[in-house]
Amino acid sequence: MGSWELAQRWADALDGVVAPTLNRSQIEDMLATLCTGLIEAARGGEDPDIARRSARMLVAANYRDSAAVSRTVRVLCQDLVDAAADGPTDPALPLIRDRAIELAADFAAGFTAALRSASLGEQEATLAAVLAAAREAEHRRALSEARFEAVFDGALVGIGTVDMTGHVVNCNATLATMLGQTPETMPGRTVADILGPQNLNQAFQELQRMVAGESESFRTETEHRHPDGRITYIDLSMSAVRDADNGIEFLIGVAVDVTQRKLLADRLWREANHDALTGLPNRAHLFTRLADAASPIGVCYLDLDGFKEINDLWGHRIGDRVLRVVADRMRETVATHDAMPARIGGDEFLVLVENCAGEAQVAMLADELLAELTRPLEVDGHVLAVGVSIGVAYFDELPYAVDDLVHTADSAMYRNKNDARRDPAR
């Protein structure tokens, strides 16, 4: 499969997501150029920005729906691997799959960043237009007030003004709805009264500083809890509007509901940092956590024995079910140790214990994991068992190279590979 065929599959996957700014032919041309770089990167090329650049180009072409991300991730993790590999027997296939996963994670992160940049740019433009209209009111009040009123009432972003005593002067329907109010009930009330005690957070503190004349503006993303318990996220910008004598006349705020964007960002982060099959943190997440782990550190490196035989005898569907059961048992076992389990390979796992109490705690955890994971399990009517080899390591201080920590535990695991306590798959 070449870059052109991969581009056509990608275009097919994106078809119907949104109404892009380009026609089908232009989309295929754009994607073909990106596919050439992505295939090269999957084969080990040195273009670290290709996945994020691809995300920026899709957002620029008006692909801003979350479906564009999920469909693209499938293309990168499946079709890109087929295009980059020289068939199913290619010895480089495992590395190509790993690089494709990394490219998909970079694409997801780049898409979120590009989406945020586009949203913030539009918000800045709106705020600039509102402020310009407010200043013009001093010179051409009659005309500019009419224009401002039209923008104010019809804007898709929330707009409101506050006097220097902290009382709301007016607001549009968008802002009122965003805060769970109505435009008629907000004017004349204090901001503190409207928000309620549960929302008197950093944004309110910044507003108080502006009312006191201690700052000119601020911008923040704030969490807003509604009376029914529902939580939304608001990107809020506040600025002071001055009169002809340079005194602050009132404060104006522009708010954008970014709840969907934040939920998308959170979901993309989870997909990029967690194993899709088991839901455990993945290798990338583990190494990020290890880089800042709190010493002392304890690790258990686990390898399933007999898992290949289960796959060969019962098929990969049963094998996947076994891995899910193993992951669930690991979560339950490590919960009492405040430890983090992660899947770092096909049937390889690692458990990280921060602020470890000592080698005895790691050894106890290893024994508990061994006892729990070697218990027979039933999957689709089949009673199966897997053996487990576990290597443990304890460090008073985090090693300079995180790989050394994993290598030490890995070596200990292989020394225990012939432990008599392991059960064969059956």
Short mmCIF file of C-alpha atoms in Angstrom, two decimals:
data_model
loop_
_atom_site.label_atom_id
_atom_site.label_comp_id
_atom_site.label_asym_id
_atom_site.label_seq_id
_atom_site.Cartn_x
_atom_site.Cartn_y
_atom_site.Cartn_z
CA MET A 1 0.00 0.00 0.00
CA GLY A 2 1.45 3.39 -1.02
CA SER A 3 0.89 6.85 0.36
CA TRP A 4 -1.84 7.60 -2.21
CA GLU A 5 -3.93 4.54 -1.30
CA LEU A 6 -3.43 5.30 2.41
CA ALA A 7 -4.57 8.87 1.78
CA GLN A 8 -7.73 7.60 0.05
CA ARG A 9 -8.53 5.32 3.02
CA TRP A 10 -7.95 8.22 5.39
CA ALA A 11 -10.21 10.47 3.31
CA ASP A 12 -12.90 7.74 3.30
CA ALA A 13 -12.65 7.52 7.10
CA LEU A 14 -13.08 11.29 7.46
CA ASP A 15 -15.96 11.47 4.98
CA GLY A 16 -19.09 12.87 6.59
CA VAL A 17 -17.40 14.14 9.77
CA VAL A 18 -17.82 17.84 8.91
CA ALA A 19 -18.13 20.14 5.93
CA PRO A 20 -14.41 20.81 5.23
CA THR A 21 -13.10 23.89 3.47
CA LEU A 22 -11.55 21.70 0.73
CA ASN A 23 -13.11 19.46 -1.91
CA ARG A 24 -12.43 15.71 -2.06
CA SER A 25 -9.57 16.03 -4.55
CA GLN A 26 -7.83 18.70 -2.48
CA ILE A 27 -8.30 16.63 0.69
CA GLU A 28 -6.70 13.59 -0.93
CA ASP A 29 -3.77 15.69 -2.17
CA MET A 30 -3.23 17.11 1.33
CA LEU A 31 -3.50 13.71 2.99
CA ALA A 32 -1.19 12.08 0.42
CA THR A 33 1.56 14.54 1.31
CA LEU A 34 1.05 13.81 5.01
CA CYS A 35 0.92 10.05 4.43
CA THR A 36 4.35 10.10 2.78
CA GLY A 37 5.82 11.60 5.95
CA LEU A 38 3.81 9.34 8.27
CA ILE A 39 4.91 6.17 6.45
CA GLU A 40 8.51 7.32 6.66
CA ALA A 41 8.11 8.09 10.38
CA ALA A 42 6.56 4.65 11.02
CA ARG A 43 9.60 3.12 9.35
CA GLY A 44 11.92 5.04 11.67
CA GLY A 45 12.27 8.39 9.88
CA GLU A 46 13.30 11.50 11.78
CA ASP A 47 10.41 13.94 11.38
CA PRO A 48 9.23 14.37 15.03
CA ASP A 49 6.51 16.88 14.11
CA ILE A 50 4.76 15.00 11.30
CA ALA A 51 1.83 13.72 13.43
CA ARG A 52 1.20 17.09 15.13
CA ARG A 53 1.57 18.88 11.79
CA SER A 54 -1.05 16.52 10.34
CA ALA A 55 -3.41 17.42 13.20
CA ARG A 56 -2.90 21.15 12.63
CA MET A 57 -3.62 20.80 8.91
CA LEU A 58 -6.86 18.88 9.57
CA VAL A 59 -8.06 21.50 12.07
CA ALA A 60 -7.18 24.25 9.56
CA ALA A 61 -9.32 22.39 7.00
CA ASN A 62 -12.26 22.61 9.48
CA TYR A 63 -12.06 19.03 10.82
CA ARG A 64 -12.92 19.99 14.39
CA ASP A 65 -15.20 17.17 15.51
CA SER A 66 -13.97 14.48 17.93
CA ALA A 67 -14.90 11.84 15.34
CA ALA A 68 -12.03 13.11 13.16
CA VAL A 69 -9.64 12.08 15.95
CA SER A 70 -11.03 8.63 16.64
CA ARG A 71 -11.26 7.78 12.92
CA THR A 72 -7.73 9.06 12.25
CA VAL A 73 -6.31 7.10 15.21
CA ARG A 74 -7.77 3.90 13.70
CA VAL A 75 -6.18 4.73 10.33
CA LEU A 76 -2.79 5.37 11.96
CA CYS A 77 -2.88 2.23 14.12
CA GLN A 78 -4.13 -0.08 11.35
CA ASP A 79 -3.80 1.17 7.76
CA LEU A 80 -0.52 3.02 8.40
CA VAL A 81 1.02 -0.17 9.82
CA ASP A 82 -0.05 -2.08 6.67
CA ALA A 83 1.42 0.65 4.47
CA ALA A 84 4.73 0.89 6.34
CA ALA A 85 5.34 -2.84 6.84
CA ASP A 86 6.57 -5.22 4.16
CA GLY A 87 3.83 -7.73 4.79
CA PRO A 88 2.83 -9.65 7.95
CA THR A 89 6.22 -11.41 8.11
CA ASP A 90 8.22 -8.17 8.14
CA PRO A 91 10.62 -8.48 11.13
CA ALA A 92 10.23 -4.73 11.71
CA LEU A 93 6.46 -5.08 12.19
CA PRO A 94 6.49 -4.79 16.05
CA LEU A 95 8.57 -1.61 15.87
CA ILE A 96 6.32 -0.20 13.15
CA ARG A 97 3.25 -0.87 15.34
CA ASP A 98 4.90 0.88 18.33
CA ARG A 99 5.81 3.89 16.18
CA ALA A 100 2.28 4.00 14.75
CA ILE A 101 0.86 4.11 18.31
CA GLU A 102 3.26 6.94 19.19
CA LEU A 103 2.22 8.81 16.02
CA ALA A 104 -1.45 8.35 16.96
CA ALA A 105 -0.77 9.72 20.46
CA ASP A 106 1.13 12.71 19.01
CA PHE A 107 -1.73 13.31 16.56
CA ALA A 108 -4.30 13.31 19.40
CA ALA A 109 -2.21 15.76 21.43
CA GLY A 110 -1.62 17.97 18.39
CA PHE A 111 -5.32 17.96 17.52
CA THR A 112 -6.23 19.14 21.03
CA ALA A 113 -3.61 21.89 20.93
CA ALA A 114 -4.67 23.06 17.45
CA LEU A 115 -8.34 23.03 18.45
CA ARG A 116 -7.58 25.08 21.55
CA SER A 117 -5.48 27.54 19.56
CA ALA A 118 -8.25 28.03 17.03
CA SER A 119 -10.85 28.49 19.76
CA LEU A 120 -8.72 30.97 21.68
CA GLY A 121 -7.98 32.92 18.51
CA GLU A 122 -11.68 33.29 17.80
CA GLN A 123 -12.31 34.33 21.41
CA GLU A 124 -9.54 36.94 21.28
CA ALA A 125 -11.00 38.36 18.09
CA THR A 126 -14.43 38.58 19.70
CA LEU A 127 -13.03 40.29 22.80
CA ALA A 128 -11.07 42.76 20.68
CA ALA A 129 -14.19 43.65 18.71
CA VAL A 130 -16.21 44.17 21.90
CA LEU A 131 -13.54 46.39 23.48
CA ALA A 132 -13.19 48.44 20.30
CA ALA A 133 -16.94 49.00 20.24
CA ALA A 134 -16.92 50.08 23.90
CA ARG A 135 -14.17 52.67 23.30
CA GLU A 136 -15.88 54.00 20.20
CA ALA A 137 -18.97 54.65 22.34
CA GLU A 138 -17.25 57.67 23.89
CA HIS A 139 -17.03 59.40 20.48
CA ARG A 140 -20.00 58.13 18.58
CA ARG A 141 -22.26 56.94 21.31
CA ALA A 142 -25.52 56.71 19.44
CA LEU A 143 -24.23 54.69 16.49
CA SER A 144 -21.73 52.53 18.35
CA GLU A 145 -24.20 51.68 21.11
CA ALA A 146 -26.56 50.29 18.51
CA ARG A 147 -23.76 48.22 16.98
CA PHE A 148 -22.56 47.02 20.36
CA GLU A 149 -26.06 46.05 21.36
CA ALA A 150 -26.41 43.92 18.23
CA VAL A 151 -23.11 42.16 18.89
CA PHE A 152 -23.87 41.89 22.60
CA ASP A 153 -27.28 40.31 22.20
CA GLY A 154 -26.49 38.07 19.23
CA ALA A 155 -23.04 36.84 20.23
CA LEU A 156 -22.55 33.10 20.60
CA VAL A 157 -20.11 33.80 23.43
CA GLY A 158 -21.19 35.05 26.84
CA ILE A 159 -20.71 38.79 27.42
CA GLY A 160 -21.40 40.74 30.59
CA THR A 161 -20.43 44.01 32.30
CA VAL A 162 -19.76 44.62 35.99
CA ASP A 163 -19.52 47.97 37.77
CA MET A 164 -16.78 48.91 40.23
CA THR A 165 -18.86 47.75 43.21
CA GLY A 166 -19.03 44.18 41.89
CA HIS A 167 -22.66 44.39 40.69
CA VAL A 168 -23.73 43.10 37.28
CA VAL A 169 -24.79 45.91 34.93
CA ASN A 170 -26.05 43.73 32.10
CA CYS A 171 -25.38 40.46 30.30
CA ASN A 172 -26.49 38.65 27.17
CA ALA A 173 -28.61 35.51 27.09
CA THR A 174 -25.59 33.31 26.30
CA LEU A 175 -23.80 34.26 29.52
CA ALA A 176 -26.94 33.94 31.61
CA THR A 177 -27.61 30.45 30.27
CA MET A 178 -23.98 29.51 30.85
CA LEU A 179 -24.35 30.39 34.55
CA GLY A 180 -27.78 28.81 34.95
CA GLN A 181 -29.54 32.21 35.15
CA THR A 182 -31.72 34.44 32.94
CA PRO A 183 -30.78 37.87 31.51
CA GLU A 184 -33.59 39.46 33.54
CA THR A 185 -32.51 38.14 36.95
CA MET A 186 -28.78 39.02 36.80
CA PRO A 187 -28.56 42.85 36.54
CA GLY A 188 -28.23 44.58 39.92
CA ARG A 189 -27.05 41.47 41.76
CA THR A 190 -23.49 40.96 42.98
CA VAL A 191 -21.27 38.48 41.18
CA ALA A 192 -20.82 36.58 44.46
CA ASP A 193 -24.59 36.19 44.82
CA ILE A 194 -25.00 34.92 41.25
CA LEU A 195 -22.16 32.43 41.42
CA GLY A 196 -22.98 31.09 44.87
CA PRO A 197 -20.44 29.99 47.50
CA GLN A 198 -19.55 26.77 45.62
CA ASN A 199 -18.09 28.83 42.74
CA LEU A 200 -16.18 31.54 44.61
CA ASN A 201 -12.87 30.32 43.23
CA GLN A 202 -9.78 31.82 41.61
CA ALA A 203 -11.79 33.60 38.90
CA PHE A 204 -13.83 35.42 41.54
CA GLN A 205 -10.67 36.38 43.41
CA GLU A 206 -9.21 37.85 40.22
CA LEU A 207 -12.44 39.81 39.66
CA GLN A 208 -12.18 41.26 43.17
CA ARG A 209 -8.64 42.43 42.40
CA MET A 210 -9.94 44.22 39.29
CA VAL A 211 -12.77 45.86 41.26
CA ALA A 212 -10.16 47.05 43.77
CA GLY A 213 -8.09 48.52 40.91
CA GLU A 214 -5.19 46.11 41.48
CA SER A 215 -5.20 44.65 37.96
CA GLU A 216 -6.29 45.58 34.44
CA SER A 217 -7.34 42.20 33.11
CA PHE A 218 -7.13 38.47 33.58
CA ARG A 219 -7.91 35.29 31.73
CA THR A 220 -8.56 31.88 33.24
CA GLU A 221 -10.37 28.60 32.75
CA THR A 222 -12.77 28.02 35.63
CA GLU A 223 -15.04 25.21 36.77
CA HIS A 224 -18.69 26.16 37.32
CA ARG A 225 -20.95 23.94 39.42
CA HIS A 226 -24.69 24.37 38.77
CA PRO A 227 -27.35 23.98 41.48
CA ASP A 228 -28.28 20.55 40.07
CA GLY A 229 -24.67 19.36 40.51
CA ARG A 230 -23.79 19.54 36.82
CA ILE A 231 -20.27 20.88 36.14
CA THR A 232 -19.27 22.98 33.15
CA TYR A 233 -15.95 24.60 32.25
CA ILE A 234 -15.73 28.23 31.19
CA ASP A 235 -12.87 30.12 29.53
CA LEU A 236 -13.26 33.63 30.97
CA SER A 237 -11.53 36.89 29.97
CA MET A 238 -12.11 40.12 31.92
CA SER A 239 -10.84 43.60 31.01
CA ALA A 240 -11.25 47.11 32.38
CA VAL A 241 -12.89 49.74 30.15
CA ARG A 242 -11.69 53.27 30.88
CA ASP A 243 -13.41 56.61 30.30
CA ALA A 244 -12.00 59.73 28.64
CA ASP A 245 -10.19 60.67 31.88
CA ASN A 246 -8.53 57.22 32.04
CA GLY A 247 -10.64 56.14 34.99
CA ILE A 248 -12.12 52.63 35.03
CA GLU A 249 -15.75 52.97 34.02
CA PHE A 250 -16.76 49.32 34.14
CA LEU A 251 -15.43 45.79 33.65
CA ILE A 252 -16.36 43.63 30.68
CA GLY A 253 -16.12 39.87 30.52
CA VAL A 254 -16.25 37.41 27.63
CA ALA A 255 -16.94 33.76 28.45
CA VAL A 256 -16.84 30.64 26.30
CA ASP A 257 -18.24 27.28 27.39
CA VAL A 258 -15.30 24.91 26.78
CA THR A 259 -16.85 21.87 28.46
CA GLN A 260 -16.88 19.73 25.30
CA ARG A 261 -13.34 20.75 24.42
CA LYS A 262 -12.11 19.84 27.90
CA LEU A 263 -13.94 16.52 27.88
CA LEU A 264 -12.43 15.79 24.47
CA ALA A 265 -8.97 16.74 25.73
CA ASP A 266 -9.39 14.51 28.79
CA ARG A 267 -10.60 11.62 26.63
CA LEU A 268 -7.76 12.03 24.15
CA TRP A 269 -5.26 12.13 27.01
CA ARG A 270 -6.66 8.94 28.46
CA GLU A 271 -6.64 7.18 25.08
CA ALA A 272 -3.03 8.25 24.51
CA ASN A 273 -1.87 7.16 27.98
CA HIS A 274 -3.83 3.96 28.60
CA ASP A 275 -3.85 0.53 27.02
CA ALA A 276 -6.96 0.13 24.87
CA LEU A 277 -7.46 -3.55 25.77
CA THR A 278 -7.01 -3.57 29.56
CA GLY A 279 -7.50 0.09 30.47
CA LEU A 280 -4.23 0.06 32.43
CA PRO A 281 -1.68 2.87 32.03
CA ASN A 282 0.50 2.16 29.00
CA ARG A 283 4.28 2.18 28.59
CA ALA A 284 4.44 5.89 27.68
CA HIS A 285 2.39 6.87 30.75
CA LEU A 286 4.50 4.64 32.99
CA PHE A 287 7.78 6.19 31.87
CA THR A 288 6.38 9.69 32.29
CA ARG A 289 5.31 8.79 35.84
CA LEU A 290 8.66 7.15 36.59
CA ALA A 291 10.54 10.30 35.60
CA ASP A 292 8.99 12.19 38.53
CA ALA A 293 8.29 9.29 40.90
CA ALA A 294 8.64 9.92 44.64
CA SER A 295 11.47 7.91 46.22
CA PRO A 296 11.95 5.30 47.60
CA ILE A 297 10.76 3.29 44.59
CA GLY A 298 9.62 -0.32 44.41
CA VAL A 299 8.78 -2.13 41.17
CA CYS A 300 7.44 -5.55 40.25
CA TYR A 301 8.04 -6.74 36.68
CA LEU A 302 5.57 -9.44 35.62
CA ASP A 303 5.59 -11.79 32.65
CA LEU A 304 2.79 -14.29 31.97
CA ASP A 305 3.98 -17.88 31.39
CA GLY A 306 1.90 -20.08 29.16
CA PHE A 307 0.02 -17.17 27.61
CA LYS A 308 1.28 -17.96 24.11
CA GLU A 309 -0.10 -21.48 24.45
CA ILE A 310 -3.52 -20.04 25.38
CA ASN A 311 -3.47 -17.85 22.26
CA ASP A 312 -2.36 -20.77 20.07
CA LEU A 313 -4.89 -23.21 21.52
CA TRP A 314 -7.97 -21.01 22.08
CA GLY A 315 -7.38 -17.99 19.84
CA HIS A 316 -6.65 -14.33 20.42
CA ARG A 317 -10.20 -13.49 21.50
CA ILE A 318 -9.82 -15.76 24.53
CA GLY A 319 -6.30 -14.43 25.02
CA ASP A 320 -7.62 -10.87 25.16
CA ARG A 321 -10.22 -11.89 27.73
CA VAL A 322 -7.46 -13.47 29.85
CA LEU A 323 -5.44 -10.23 29.72
CA ARG A 324 -8.48 -8.25 30.89
CA VAL A 325 -9.01 -10.61 33.84
CA VAL A 326 -5.33 -10.37 34.72
CA ALA A 327 -5.54 -6.56 34.61
CA ASP A 328 -8.63 -6.53 36.84
CA ARG A 329 -6.96 -8.81 39.38
CA MET A 330 -3.84 -6.62 39.36
CA ARG A 331 -5.92 -3.49 40.09
CA GLU A 332 -7.59 -5.14 43.06
CA THR A 333 -4.33 -6.54 44.43
CA VAL A 334 -2.27 -3.33 44.24
CA ALA A 335 -5.04 -1.07 45.57
CA THR A 336 -4.07 -1.66 49.19
CA HIS A 337 -0.45 -0.76 48.40
CA ASP A 338 -1.31 2.54 46.67
CA ALA A 339 0.59 1.27 43.63
CA MET A 340 0.16 1.84 39.88
CA PRO A 341 -0.06 -1.16 37.52
CA ALA A 342 0.79 -0.70 33.82
CA ARG A 343 0.83 -2.88 30.72
CA ILE A 344 4.16 -2.39 28.96
CA GLY A 345 4.05 -5.17 26.36
CA GLY A 346 2.00 -8.06 25.03
CA ASP A 347 1.94 -10.12 28.23
CA GLU A 348 4.31 -7.97 30.28
CA PHE A 349 3.24 -5.73 33.15
CA LEU A 350 4.95 -3.51 35.68
CA VAL A 351 3.72 -2.31 39.08
CA LEU A 352 5.18 0.93 40.48
CA VAL A 353 5.16 1.66 44.23
CA GLU A 354 6.11 5.23 45.16
CA ASN A 355 7.17 6.17 48.70
CA CYS A 356 7.85 2.47 49.17
CA ALA A 357 8.23 1.30 52.77
CA GLY A 358 11.10 -1.02 51.86
CA GLU A 359 12.06 -4.27 50.17
CA ALA A 360 9.67 -6.19 52.40
CA GLN A 361 6.68 -4.29 50.98
CA VAL A 362 7.74 -5.05 47.40
CA ALA A 363 8.28 -8.73 48.22
CA MET A 364 4.87 -8.91 49.92
CA LEU A 365 3.22 -7.29 46.92
CA ALA A 366 4.95 -9.75 44.57
CA ASP A 367 3.69 -12.70 46.65
CA GLU A 368 0.15 -11.32 46.63
CA LEU A 369 0.27 -10.78 42.86
CA LEU A 370 1.63 -14.28 42.28
CA ALA A 371 -1.10 -15.86 44.42
CA GLU A 372 -3.88 -13.84 42.80
CA LEU A 373 -2.80 -14.09 39.17
CA THR A 374 -2.10 -17.83 39.18
CA ARG A 375 -5.58 -18.68 40.43
CA PRO A 376 -7.49 -20.53 37.68
CA LEU A 377 -9.84 -18.33 35.73
CA GLU A 378 -12.91 -19.14 33.66
CA VAL A 379 -13.33 -17.54 30.23
CA ASP A 380 -16.24 -18.46 27.96
CA GLY A 381 -16.62 -21.83 29.72
CA HIS A 382 -12.90 -22.62 29.56
CA VAL A 383 -11.03 -23.08 32.85
CA LEU A 384 -7.57 -21.67 32.22
CA ALA A 385 -4.49 -20.86 34.22
CA VAL A 386 -1.41 -18.82 33.49
CA GLY A 387 1.90 -18.90 35.27
CA VAL A 388 3.57 -15.69 36.36
CA SER A 389 7.24 -14.79 36.62
CA ILE A 390 7.86 -11.76 38.82
CA GLY A 391 11.04 -9.78 39.31
CA VAL A 392 11.27 -7.13 42.04
CA ALA A 393 13.58 -4.18 42.57
CA TYR A 394 13.88 -1.54 45.27
CA PHE A 395 15.64 1.83 45.00
CA ASP A 396 16.27 4.33 47.78
CA GLU A 397 16.75 6.99 45.09
CA LEU A 398 15.35 7.16 41.58
CA PRO A 399 18.09 6.08 39.10
CA TYR A 400 19.44 8.74 36.76
CA ALA A 401 18.26 6.66 33.80
CA VAL A 402 14.72 5.34 34.22
CA ASP A 403 15.55 2.46 31.88
CA ASP A 404 17.99 1.15 34.51
CA LEU A 405 15.12 0.71 36.98
CA VAL A 406 13.03 -1.30 34.51
CA HIS A 407 16.05 -3.32 33.37
CA THR A 408 16.90 -4.30 36.95
CA ALA A 409 13.38 -5.59 37.60
CA ASP A 410 13.30 -7.29 34.18
CA SER A 411 16.56 -9.13 34.95
CA ALA A 412 15.20 -10.25 38.31
CA MET A 413 12.10 -11.57 36.58
CA TYR A 414 14.13 -13.71 34.18
CA ARG A 415 16.14 -15.13 37.08
CA ASN A 416 12.83 -16.31 38.55
CA LYS A 417 11.57 -17.71 35.24
CA ASN A 418 11.80 -21.33 36.43
CA ASP A 419 10.00 -20.74 39.73
CA ALA A 420 8.19 -23.94 40.66
CA ARG A 421 5.11 -22.04 41.73
CA ARG A 422 4.13 -21.25 38.15
CA ASP A 423 1.22 -23.14 36.63
CA PRO A 424 1.11 -24.22 32.97
CA ALA A 425 -1.73 -23.07 30.74
CA ARG A 426 -4.33 -25.74 30.21
#
